[in-house]
XYZ file of C-alpha atoms in Angstrom:
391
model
C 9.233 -15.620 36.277
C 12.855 -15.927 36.012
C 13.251 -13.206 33.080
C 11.398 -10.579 35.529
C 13.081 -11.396 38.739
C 16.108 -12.246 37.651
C 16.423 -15.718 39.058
C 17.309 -19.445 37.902
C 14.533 -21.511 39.404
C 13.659 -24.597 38.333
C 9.358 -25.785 37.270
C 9.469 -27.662 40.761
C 10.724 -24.547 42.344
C 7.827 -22.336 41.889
C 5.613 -24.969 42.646
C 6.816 -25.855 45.838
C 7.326 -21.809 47.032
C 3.918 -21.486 46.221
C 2.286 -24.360 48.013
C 3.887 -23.156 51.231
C 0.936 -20.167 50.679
C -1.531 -22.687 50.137
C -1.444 -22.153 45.872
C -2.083 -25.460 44.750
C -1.280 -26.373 41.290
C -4.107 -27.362 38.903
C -3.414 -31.379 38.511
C -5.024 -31.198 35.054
C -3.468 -28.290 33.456
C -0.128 -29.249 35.561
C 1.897 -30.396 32.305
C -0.071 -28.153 30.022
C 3.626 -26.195 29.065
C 7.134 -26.218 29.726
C 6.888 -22.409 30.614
C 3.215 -22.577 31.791
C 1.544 -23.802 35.292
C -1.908 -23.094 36.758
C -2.779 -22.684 40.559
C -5.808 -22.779 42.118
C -6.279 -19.563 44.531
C -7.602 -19.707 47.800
C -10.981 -17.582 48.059
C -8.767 -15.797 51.142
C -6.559 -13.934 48.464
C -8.495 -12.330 46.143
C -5.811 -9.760 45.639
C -4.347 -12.557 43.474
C -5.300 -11.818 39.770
C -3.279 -11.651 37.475
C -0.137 -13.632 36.403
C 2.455 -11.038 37.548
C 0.489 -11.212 41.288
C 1.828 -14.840 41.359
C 5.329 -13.385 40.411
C 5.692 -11.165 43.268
C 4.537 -14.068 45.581
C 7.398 -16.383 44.615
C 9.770 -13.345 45.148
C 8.395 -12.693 48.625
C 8.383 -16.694 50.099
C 11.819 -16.966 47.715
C 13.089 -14.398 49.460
C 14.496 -10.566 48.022
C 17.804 -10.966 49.604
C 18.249 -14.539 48.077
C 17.675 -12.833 44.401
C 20.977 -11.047 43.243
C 21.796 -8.017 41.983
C 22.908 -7.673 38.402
C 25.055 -4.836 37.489
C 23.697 -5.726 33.219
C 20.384 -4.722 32.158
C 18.308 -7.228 30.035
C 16.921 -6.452 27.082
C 14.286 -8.639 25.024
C 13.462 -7.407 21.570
C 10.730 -9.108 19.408
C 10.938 -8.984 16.107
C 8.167 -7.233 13.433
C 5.925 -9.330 11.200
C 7.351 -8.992 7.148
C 4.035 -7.481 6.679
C 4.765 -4.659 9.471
C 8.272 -4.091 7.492
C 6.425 -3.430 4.356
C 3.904 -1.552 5.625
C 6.928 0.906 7.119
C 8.844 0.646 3.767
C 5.993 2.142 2.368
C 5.506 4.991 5.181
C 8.693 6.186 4.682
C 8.524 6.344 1.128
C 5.398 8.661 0.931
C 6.440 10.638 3.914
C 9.730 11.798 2.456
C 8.067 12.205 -0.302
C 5.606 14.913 1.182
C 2.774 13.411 2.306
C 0.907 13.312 5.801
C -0.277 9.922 7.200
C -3.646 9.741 8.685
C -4.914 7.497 11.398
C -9.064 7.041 10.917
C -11.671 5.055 12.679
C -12.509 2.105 10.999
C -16.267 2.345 11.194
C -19.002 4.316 9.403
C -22.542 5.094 9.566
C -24.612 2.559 7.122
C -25.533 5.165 3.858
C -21.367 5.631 3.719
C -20.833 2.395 4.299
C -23.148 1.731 1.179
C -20.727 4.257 -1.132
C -18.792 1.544 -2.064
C -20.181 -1.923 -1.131
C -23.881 -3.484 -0.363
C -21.911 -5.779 1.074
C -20.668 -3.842 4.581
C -20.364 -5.744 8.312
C -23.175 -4.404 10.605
C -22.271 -3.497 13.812
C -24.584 -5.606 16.023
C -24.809 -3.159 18.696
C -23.500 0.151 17.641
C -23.010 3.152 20.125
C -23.881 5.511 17.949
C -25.675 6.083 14.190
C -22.290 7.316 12.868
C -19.849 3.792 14.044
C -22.943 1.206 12.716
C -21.112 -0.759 10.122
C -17.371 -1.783 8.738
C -15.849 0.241 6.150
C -15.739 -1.172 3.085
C -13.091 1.491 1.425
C -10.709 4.152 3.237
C -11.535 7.094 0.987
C -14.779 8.287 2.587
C -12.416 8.278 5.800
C -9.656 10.463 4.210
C -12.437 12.763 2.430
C -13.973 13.275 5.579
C -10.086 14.292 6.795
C -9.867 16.099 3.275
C -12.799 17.893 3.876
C -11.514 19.188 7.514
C -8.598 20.247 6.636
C -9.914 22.308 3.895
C -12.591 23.938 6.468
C -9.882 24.497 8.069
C -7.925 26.691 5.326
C -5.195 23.927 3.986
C -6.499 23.326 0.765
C -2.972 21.456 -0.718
C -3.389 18.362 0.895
C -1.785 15.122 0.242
C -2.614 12.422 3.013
C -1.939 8.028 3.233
C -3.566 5.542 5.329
C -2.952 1.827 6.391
C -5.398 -0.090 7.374
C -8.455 -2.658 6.647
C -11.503 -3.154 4.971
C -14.264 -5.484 6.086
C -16.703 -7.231 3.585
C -19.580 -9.509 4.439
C -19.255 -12.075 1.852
C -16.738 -15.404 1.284
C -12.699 -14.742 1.485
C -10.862 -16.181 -1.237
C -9.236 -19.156 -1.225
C -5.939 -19.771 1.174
C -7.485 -17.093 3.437
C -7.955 -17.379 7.367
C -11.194 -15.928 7.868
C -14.523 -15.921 9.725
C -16.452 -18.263 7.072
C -19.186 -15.385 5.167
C -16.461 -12.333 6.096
C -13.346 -11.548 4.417
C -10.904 -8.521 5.477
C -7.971 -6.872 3.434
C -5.018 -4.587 4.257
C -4.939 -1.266 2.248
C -3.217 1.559 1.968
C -5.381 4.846 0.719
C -3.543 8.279 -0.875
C -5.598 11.080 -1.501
C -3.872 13.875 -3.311
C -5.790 17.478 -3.640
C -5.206 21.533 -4.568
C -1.550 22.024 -5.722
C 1.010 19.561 -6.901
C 3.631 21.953 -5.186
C 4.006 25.214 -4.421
C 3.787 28.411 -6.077
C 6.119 29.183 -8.203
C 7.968 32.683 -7.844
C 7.637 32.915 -11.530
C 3.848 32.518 -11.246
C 3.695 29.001 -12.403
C 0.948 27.240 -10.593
C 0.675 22.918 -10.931
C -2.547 21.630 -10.088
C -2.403 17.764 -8.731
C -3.980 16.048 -11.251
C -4.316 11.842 -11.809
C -0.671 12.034 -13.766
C 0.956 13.387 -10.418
C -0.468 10.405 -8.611
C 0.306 7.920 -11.238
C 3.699 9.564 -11.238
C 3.819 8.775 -7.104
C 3.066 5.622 -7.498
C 5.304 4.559 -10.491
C 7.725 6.068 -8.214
C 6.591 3.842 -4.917
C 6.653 0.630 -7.145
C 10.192 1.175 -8.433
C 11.207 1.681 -4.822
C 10.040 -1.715 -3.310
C 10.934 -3.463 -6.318
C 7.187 -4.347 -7.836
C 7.329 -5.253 -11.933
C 5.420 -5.719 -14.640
C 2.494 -3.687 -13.108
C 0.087 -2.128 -15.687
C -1.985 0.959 -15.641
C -5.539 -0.418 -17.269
C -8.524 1.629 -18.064
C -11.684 1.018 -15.955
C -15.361 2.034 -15.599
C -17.724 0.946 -13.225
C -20.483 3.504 -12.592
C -21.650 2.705 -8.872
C -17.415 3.021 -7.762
C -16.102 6.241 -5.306
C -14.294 7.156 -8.835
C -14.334 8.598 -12.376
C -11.885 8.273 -14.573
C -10.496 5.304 -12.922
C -7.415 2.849 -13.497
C -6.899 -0.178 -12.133
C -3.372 -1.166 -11.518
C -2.308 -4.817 -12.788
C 0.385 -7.020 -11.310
C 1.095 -10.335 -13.540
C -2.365 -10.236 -14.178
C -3.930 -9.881 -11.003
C -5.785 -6.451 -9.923
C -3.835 -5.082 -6.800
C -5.852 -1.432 -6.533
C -6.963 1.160 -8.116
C -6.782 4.968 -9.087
C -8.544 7.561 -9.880
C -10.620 10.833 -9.531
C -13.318 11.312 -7.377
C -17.160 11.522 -8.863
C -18.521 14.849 -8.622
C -21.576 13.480 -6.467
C -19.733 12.471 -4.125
C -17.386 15.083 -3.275
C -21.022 17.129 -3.166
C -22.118 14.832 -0.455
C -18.667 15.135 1.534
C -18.863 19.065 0.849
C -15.598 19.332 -0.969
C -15.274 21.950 -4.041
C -11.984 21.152 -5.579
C -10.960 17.842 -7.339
C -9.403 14.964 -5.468
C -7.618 12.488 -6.676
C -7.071 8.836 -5.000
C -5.803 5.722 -5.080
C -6.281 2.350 -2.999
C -3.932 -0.718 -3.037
C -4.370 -4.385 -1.419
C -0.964 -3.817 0.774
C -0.674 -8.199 0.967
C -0.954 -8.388 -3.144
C 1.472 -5.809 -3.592
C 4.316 -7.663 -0.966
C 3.496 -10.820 -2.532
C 4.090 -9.969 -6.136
C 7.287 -7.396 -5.472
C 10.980 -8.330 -6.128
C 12.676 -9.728 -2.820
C 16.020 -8.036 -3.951
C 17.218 -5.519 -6.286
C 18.928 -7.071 -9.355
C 21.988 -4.965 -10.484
C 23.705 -4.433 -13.804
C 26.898 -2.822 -14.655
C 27.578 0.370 -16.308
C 27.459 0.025 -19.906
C 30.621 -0.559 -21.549
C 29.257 0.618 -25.168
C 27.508 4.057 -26.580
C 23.278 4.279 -25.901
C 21.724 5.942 -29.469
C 18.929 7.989 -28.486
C 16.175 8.576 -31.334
C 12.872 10.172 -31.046
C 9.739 9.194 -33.263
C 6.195 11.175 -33.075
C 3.859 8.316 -33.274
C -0.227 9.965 -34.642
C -2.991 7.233 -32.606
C -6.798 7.946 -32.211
C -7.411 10.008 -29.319
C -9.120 6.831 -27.254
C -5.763 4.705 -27.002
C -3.933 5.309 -23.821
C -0.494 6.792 -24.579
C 0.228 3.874 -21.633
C -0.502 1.027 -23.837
C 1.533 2.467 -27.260
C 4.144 2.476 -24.903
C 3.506 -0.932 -23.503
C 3.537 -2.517 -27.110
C 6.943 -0.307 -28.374
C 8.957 -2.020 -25.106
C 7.465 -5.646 -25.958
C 8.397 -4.879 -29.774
C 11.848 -3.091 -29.071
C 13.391 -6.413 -27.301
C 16.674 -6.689 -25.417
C 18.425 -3.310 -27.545
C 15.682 -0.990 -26.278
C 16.908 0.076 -22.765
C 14.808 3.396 -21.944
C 11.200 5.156 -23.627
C 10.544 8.526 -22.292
C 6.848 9.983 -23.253
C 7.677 13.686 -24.112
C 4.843 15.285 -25.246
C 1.716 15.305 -26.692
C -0.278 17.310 -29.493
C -3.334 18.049 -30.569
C -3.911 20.597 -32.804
C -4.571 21.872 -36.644
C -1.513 19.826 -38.208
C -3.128 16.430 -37.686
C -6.452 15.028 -38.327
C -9.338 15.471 -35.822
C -9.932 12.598 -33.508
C -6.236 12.371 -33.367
C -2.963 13.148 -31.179
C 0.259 12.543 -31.675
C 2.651 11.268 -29.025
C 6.308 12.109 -29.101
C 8.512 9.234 -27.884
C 12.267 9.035 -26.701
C 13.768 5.583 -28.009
C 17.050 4.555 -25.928
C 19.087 1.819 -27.695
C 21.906 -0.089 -26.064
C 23.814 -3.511 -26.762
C 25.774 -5.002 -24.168
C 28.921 -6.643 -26.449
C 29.299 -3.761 -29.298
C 28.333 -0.999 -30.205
C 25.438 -0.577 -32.317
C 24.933 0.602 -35.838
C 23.270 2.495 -37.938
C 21.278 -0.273 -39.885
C 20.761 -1.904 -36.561
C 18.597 1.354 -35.083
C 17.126 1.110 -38.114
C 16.030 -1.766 -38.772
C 14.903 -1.899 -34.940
C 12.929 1.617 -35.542
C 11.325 -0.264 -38.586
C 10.215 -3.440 -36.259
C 8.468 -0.934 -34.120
C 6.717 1.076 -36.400
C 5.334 -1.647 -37.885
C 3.885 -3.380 -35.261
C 2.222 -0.561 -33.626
C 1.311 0.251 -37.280
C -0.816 -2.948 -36.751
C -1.850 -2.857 -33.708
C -3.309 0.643 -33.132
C -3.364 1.765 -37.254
C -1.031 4.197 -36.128
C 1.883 6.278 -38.377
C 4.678 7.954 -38.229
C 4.304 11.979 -38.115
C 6.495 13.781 -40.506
């Protein structure tokens, strides 16, 4: 009362101005809050029904020349959730970065509700066929958006998405939820047509699952999330083919991937789209709270470049995974550079061509050192993957 009209009146105050219009307070509720009192209206004033109604009544028996004018304004700003921070963090990371947010209803009809999970919400009493259950993934949402925007002759699309997912079945533990439901915060990408535009030179990029990987690498190193992993995964009955889920200290946090075939048939969508979907609470709850910073180096980096030949079936990910554990505190930077296939190796094979950046931080290194680090590595990954050295 006092924040809207601008007045210093006490509990007692408002009580009394409002009994002289025969407002009773409620002798139960009476104490229920410092900042909170219930009357009982007369049935004479049923133009009395909302909170602010009361308001207006204690300015009018107060008095409007009794309240005084203030010359300031008054301002009361509330502050965001962490979680709405985060979320807008995020936003403005993939927005300067080119893409298009989309804002989708969050229910389905049941067969696309069944895409992804048998176990959807229902929708007691839907008002139509098409809003009769929860969705249980964002994708179908943004294909459906994919699909329009195509129709509608954009075919480079790259689109994002916050919001939830509803499953009928038991939250994990340390949730707040309905018992036998369970909800999570997402965001959803979809990336489809080119990577960027064409090239005066006639260069043409197709997006492809690198670019996204590449936009998401890029996203993680920007709110500060480590030790992620990219992981192989297959699960036949998922939105996705060629699918990666993404790893945080162990614990699964989304995945990427490319759409199935089928299912872009169903959504009537000819070109390949690629996607990704991320538990937005994981990610904040595993990410760095600050950024850690190191000064400039004070000695020489030695750069040296090896061409490592693995069986085609190991990720070029997880070589480089095991050269960083294997490299220790000296190995600063590994760039993947290329990739070959061809008639100078063995069949089944390809050979990956890594930049190695070596630094110490109190001299400057030497030649045996690089080289008895280069042996370390080769040997180990030797090991691990029965991998050599290319000549």
């Amino acid at each position: 009362t006092n924040q809207l009209l601008g007045t210093n009146l006490e509990r007692n105050d408002v009580i009394n101005l409002l009994r002289k219009i025969e407002l009773t307070p409620l002798a139960s509720k009476q104490n229920f809050s410092d900042d909170t009192i219930e009357f009982e209206v007369p049935t004479f004033r049923i133009d009395l029904e909302r909170e602010i109604d009361l308001i207006e009544e204690v300015a009018r028996v107060f008095g409007y020349d009794n309240i005084q004018t203030d010359t300031s304004s008054r301002f009361t700003f509330s502050s965001q959730p962490p979680k709405r921070d985060f979320e807008n963090e995020l936003r403005e990371w993939f927005v300067g970065r080119g893409f298009h947010e989309a804002v989708i209803n969050s229910m389905n009809d049941i067969e696309t509700a069944k895409l992804n999970s048998n176990e959807f919400v229902e929708v007691a009493n839907p008002i139509s066929k098409e809003m009769a259950a929860l969705r249980t993934s964002m994708l179908p949402g943004l294909l459906n958006s994919l699909r329009s925007n195509i129709f509608h002759g954009t075919k480079d699309v790259r689109l994002f998405e916050f919001g939830r997912v509803y499953f009928k079945k038991e939250a994990p533990k340390g949730g707040d939820f309905i018992p036998g439901f369970y909800e999570e915060d997402r965001l959803a990408i979809v990336l489809s047509g080119l990577a960027e535009r064409r090239h005066w030179d006639g260069r043409v990029q197709k997006a492809d699952m690198f670019e996204l990987k590449g936009e998401l690498e890029a996203c993680f190193r920007k709110v500060f999330l480590d030790n992620y992993q990219f992981i192989p995964y297959s699960n036949a009955e998922s939105l996705v083919d060629s699918c990666l889920t993404i790893e945080v200290n162990g614990k699964t946090v989304g995945k990427v991937g490319k759409i199935r075939s089928n299912i872009l048939k169903r959504f009537e969508i000819e070109q390949d789209v690629f996607v990704a979907e991320l538990n937005v609470t994981s990610v904040e709850q595993n990410k760095r709270l600050k950024n850690v910073y190191h000064p400039l180096p004070k000695y020489p980096s030695v750069m040296r470049d090896i061409a490592v030949v693995i069986d085609e079936n190991i990720p070029a990910g997880t070589l480089i995974d095991e050269i960083r554990t294997t490299g220790g505190i000296l190995l600063k930077q590994i760039e993947l550079f290329d990739i070959y296939r061809g008639d100078q190796i063995a069949a089944g094979k390809k050979s990956c061509a890594i930049a190695l950046e070596f630094n110490s931080e109190d001299h400057t290194l030497t030649q045996e050192e690089i080289d008895k680090e280069i042996q370390l590595i080769v040997k180990k990954i030797s090991v691990v993957f029965n991998a050599s050295l290319r000549a």
